[in-house]
Amino acid sequence: MSASELARHHWWQYGVIYQIYPRSFQDTTGDGIGDLEGIRRRLDHVEWLGVEAAWISPFFPSPMVDFGYDVADYTDVDPRFGTLADFDRLLADAHGRGIKIILDLVPNHTSDQHPWFTESRSSRSSARRDWYLWRDPAADGGPPNNWRSEFGGSAWELDKATGQYYYHAFAKEQPDLNWRNVEVREAMYDVMRFWLDRGVDGFRVDVMWHMVKDERFPDNPPNPDYDPSTMSPYHEVIPTYSADQPEVHEVVAEMREVIDEYDERVMIGEIYLPVERLVTYYGEGRGAQLPFNFHLITTPWDAREIEVVIESYEGALPAEAWPNWVIGNHDQPRVVTRIGEGQARVAAVLLLTLRGTPTIYYGEELGMHDVDISPDRAVDVREINIPGLGLGRDPQRTPMQWDATERAGFTDGTPWLPLPADASAVNVAQERDDPGSMLSLYRSLLELRGDPTLAVGSYAPMPARGSLLAYLREHAGRRIGVVLNLTSDAAVWSVPEDIEAGAVLLTASDGPFSGSLSGEVEIPGDEAVIFEVTSAGQERTS
Ligand code: GLC
């Protein structure tokens, strides 16, 4: 992209974000667990891929009940992952290559081993008692209300010594902080400054919509659609009072003020909410710059449904709000497992040609799939607490597959999660040399996305029916069209009359596109076509 284009946008708008799960990227110590030095040694891959920033999931000292999302010290590195000096080296090396580093901030809860919680639970009169959410038992001695934990059971745990319950939205080892307490806020803002001063480029904020709860703690309403045979018991009630409270926006705005004390930093919010609720987290320019949009994950993979999501999202975005799209993360089954390999290629085209910042989960660029984990090898707290419903997240957290050697180049030891049999074919080394591979497709898409038309251009839908989805991107007079087939069966697209297609820029299959993009054209199954639009036809995009 030209310098003038760059100057008018922030890096987190035109760039692509790559999520690294540090346990699974690269081990350098032989303990079977990835580490920060491993990430540093693999920066060649990150740079070659062409992403702008790497978001690294938590690597802070932790008892690892939720693999780092239970933080016992916010301003240090867990010895399993290395040291602060390793982090500084990683940051310097990344910055030297022009790669930004985004950390994972987990402000909603700490580990029960965090000194703040140890002190809070020590007595009812502790100076930090109010840092967490303590309540008396209900009249029958049970939990204060019916709120459920995301990881099964009541969200309340009785502390026998002090006779009160504390609230935990996740595991009982992850007590929720009280964000109505000003000292808590200041302490966490200092944590942010600690890392921002060190030079990090921003934060992905864990469960942002959970941070404030209704201070009256009323029962949540029962969920009439709850089905215990398929759904997590978390969904027994609707989280009306336990999440997405109006006062959360005040907290988010304060966090944003901290971000804005520094130049060009970003705050991303993890938020699973319907589109109209999600966009409130932009906070009229005072909220998250990128409230994560997970709707490509949560919407059924159907062209009409996806079209509605794109339209409603584009339509709901406040003025000046920048869109973003996510196709996978460490909490969701991998895209290849969800929709198959052919469609995962189409999904890659969609992710990287829609308007808005894309986030790629490590391994998606290889076409890694979920790995079967036998029940006796399960280590994820959600699987352990709620077994048998397929809610476990181990399958999507397996080691990155670097090469065809026995342990895929990830470790010299025993990997913490098993590698799949096809790692000998699905890996960076093999795929880099194969023009038809998923990796080559990702790399080509990232390269093409360097064009301002795709990186920052406007979006307008083009008419399409059945399994097809089509849209136009436009910037400074240049237009690019995209048509995607969201099934494996061929479908016919009626090219709009005011569209005159020029050269095909890229296809999902990586094959040449034999059809002529005019009149009625057949789009093969599992195919997507990105093409120049040369007509001087009526401007469709705004
Ligand atoms: C977020 C994380 C998830 C974690 C949870 C609790 O959803 O992505 O991995 O278990 O928060 O911290």
PDB file of N, CA, C and O in Angstrom, residues 62 66-67 117 120 271 275 306 326 331 519 521:
ATOM      1  N   SER A  62       0.596 -18.367  36.065  1.00  0.00           N
ATOM      2  CA  SER A  62      -0.766 -18.903  36.178  1.00  0.00           C
ATOM      3  C   SER A  62      -0.720 -20.348  36.659  1.00  0.00           C
ATOM      4  O   SER A  62       0.153 -21.107  36.245  1.00  0.00           O
ATOM      5  N   ASP A  66      -7.130 -22.681  33.483  1.00  0.00           N
ATOM      6  CA  ASP A  66      -7.728 -22.339  32.186  1.00  0.00           C
ATOM      7  C   ASP A  66      -6.609 -21.888  31.235  1.00  0.00           C
ATOM      8  O   ASP A  66      -6.767 -20.961  30.452  1.00  0.00           O
ATOM      9  N   PHE A  67      -5.478 -22.583  31.317  1.00  0.00           N
ATOM     10  CA  PHE A  67      -4.317 -22.341  30.458  1.00  0.00           C
ATOM     11  C   PHE A  67      -3.982 -20.862  30.263  1.00  0.00           C
ATOM     12  O   PHE A  67      -3.895 -20.362  29.144  1.00  0.00           O
ATOM     13  N   PHE A 117      -6.635 -11.961  45.477  1.00  0.00           N
ATOM     14  CA  PHE A 117      -7.746 -12.814  45.942  1.00  0.00           C
ATOM     15  C   PHE A 117      -7.412 -13.473  47.278  1.00  0.00           C
ATOM     16  O   PHE A 117      -8.265 -13.591  48.159  1.00  0.00           O
ATOM     17  N   SER A 120      -8.215 -10.971  49.680  1.00  0.00           N
ATOM     18  CA  SER A 120      -9.666 -10.708  49.722  1.00  0.00           C
ATOM     19  C   SER A 120     -10.401 -11.791  50.508  1.00  0.00           C
ATOM     20  O   SER A 120     -11.334 -11.509  51.268  1.00  0.00           O
ATOM     21  N   ILE A 271     -16.172 -10.188  22.563  1.00  0.00           N
ATOM     22  CA  ILE A 271     -17.590  -9.949  22.861  1.00  0.00           C
ATOM     23  C   ILE A 271     -18.454 -10.886  22.017  1.00  0.00           C
ATOM     24  O   ILE A 271     -18.483 -10.770  20.787  1.00  0.00           O
ATOM     25  N   VAL A 275     -25.394  -8.550  16.823  1.00  0.00           N
ATOM     26  CA  VAL A 275     -24.795  -7.388  16.170  1.00  0.00           C
ATOM     27  C   VAL A 275     -25.194  -6.066  16.820  1.00  0.00           C
ATOM     28  O   VAL A 275     -24.336  -5.217  17.107  1.00  0.00           O
ATOM     29  N   ILE A 306     -25.285 -15.648   5.769  1.00  0.00           N
ATOM     30  CA  ILE A 306     -24.052 -14.854   5.878  1.00  0.00           C
ATOM     31  C   ILE A 306     -24.281 -13.462   5.274  1.00  0.00           C
ATOM     32  O   ILE A 306     -23.836 -12.446   5.817  1.00  0.00           O
ATOM     33  N   VAL A 326     -13.721 -12.390  12.191  1.00  0.00           N
ATOM     34  CA  VAL A 326     -12.933 -13.489  12.768  1.00  0.00           C
ATOM     35  C   VAL A 326     -13.512 -14.803  12.262  1.00  0.00           C
ATOM     36  O   VAL A 326     -14.733 -14.950  12.189  1.00  0.00           O
ATOM     37  N   ASP A 331     -11.190 -20.934  21.208  1.00  0.00           N
ATOM     38  CA  ASP A 331     -12.402 -21.400  21.891  1.00  0.00           C
ATOM     39  C   ASP A 331     -13.385 -22.088  20.950  1.00  0.00           C
ATOM     40  O   ASP A 331     -14.419 -22.586  21.399  1.00  0.00           O
ATOM     41  N   GLY A 519     -23.108 -12.062 -18.098  1.00  0.00           N
ATOM     42  CA  GLY A 519     -24.343 -12.829 -18.304  1.00  0.00           C
ATOM     43  C   GLY A 519     -24.521 -13.861 -17.216  1.00  0.00           C
ATOM     44  O   GLY A 519     -24.375 -13.563 -16.030  1.00  0.00           O
ATOM     45  N   VAL A 521     -23.050 -17.064 -15.472  1.00  0.00           N
ATOM     46  CA  VAL A 521     -21.757 -17.750 -15.403  1.00  0.00           C
ATOM     47  C   VAL A 521     -21.794 -18.806 -14.308  1.00  0.00           C
ATOM     48  O   VAL A 521     -22.362 -18.586 -13.228  1.00  0.00           O
TER      49      VAL A 521
END
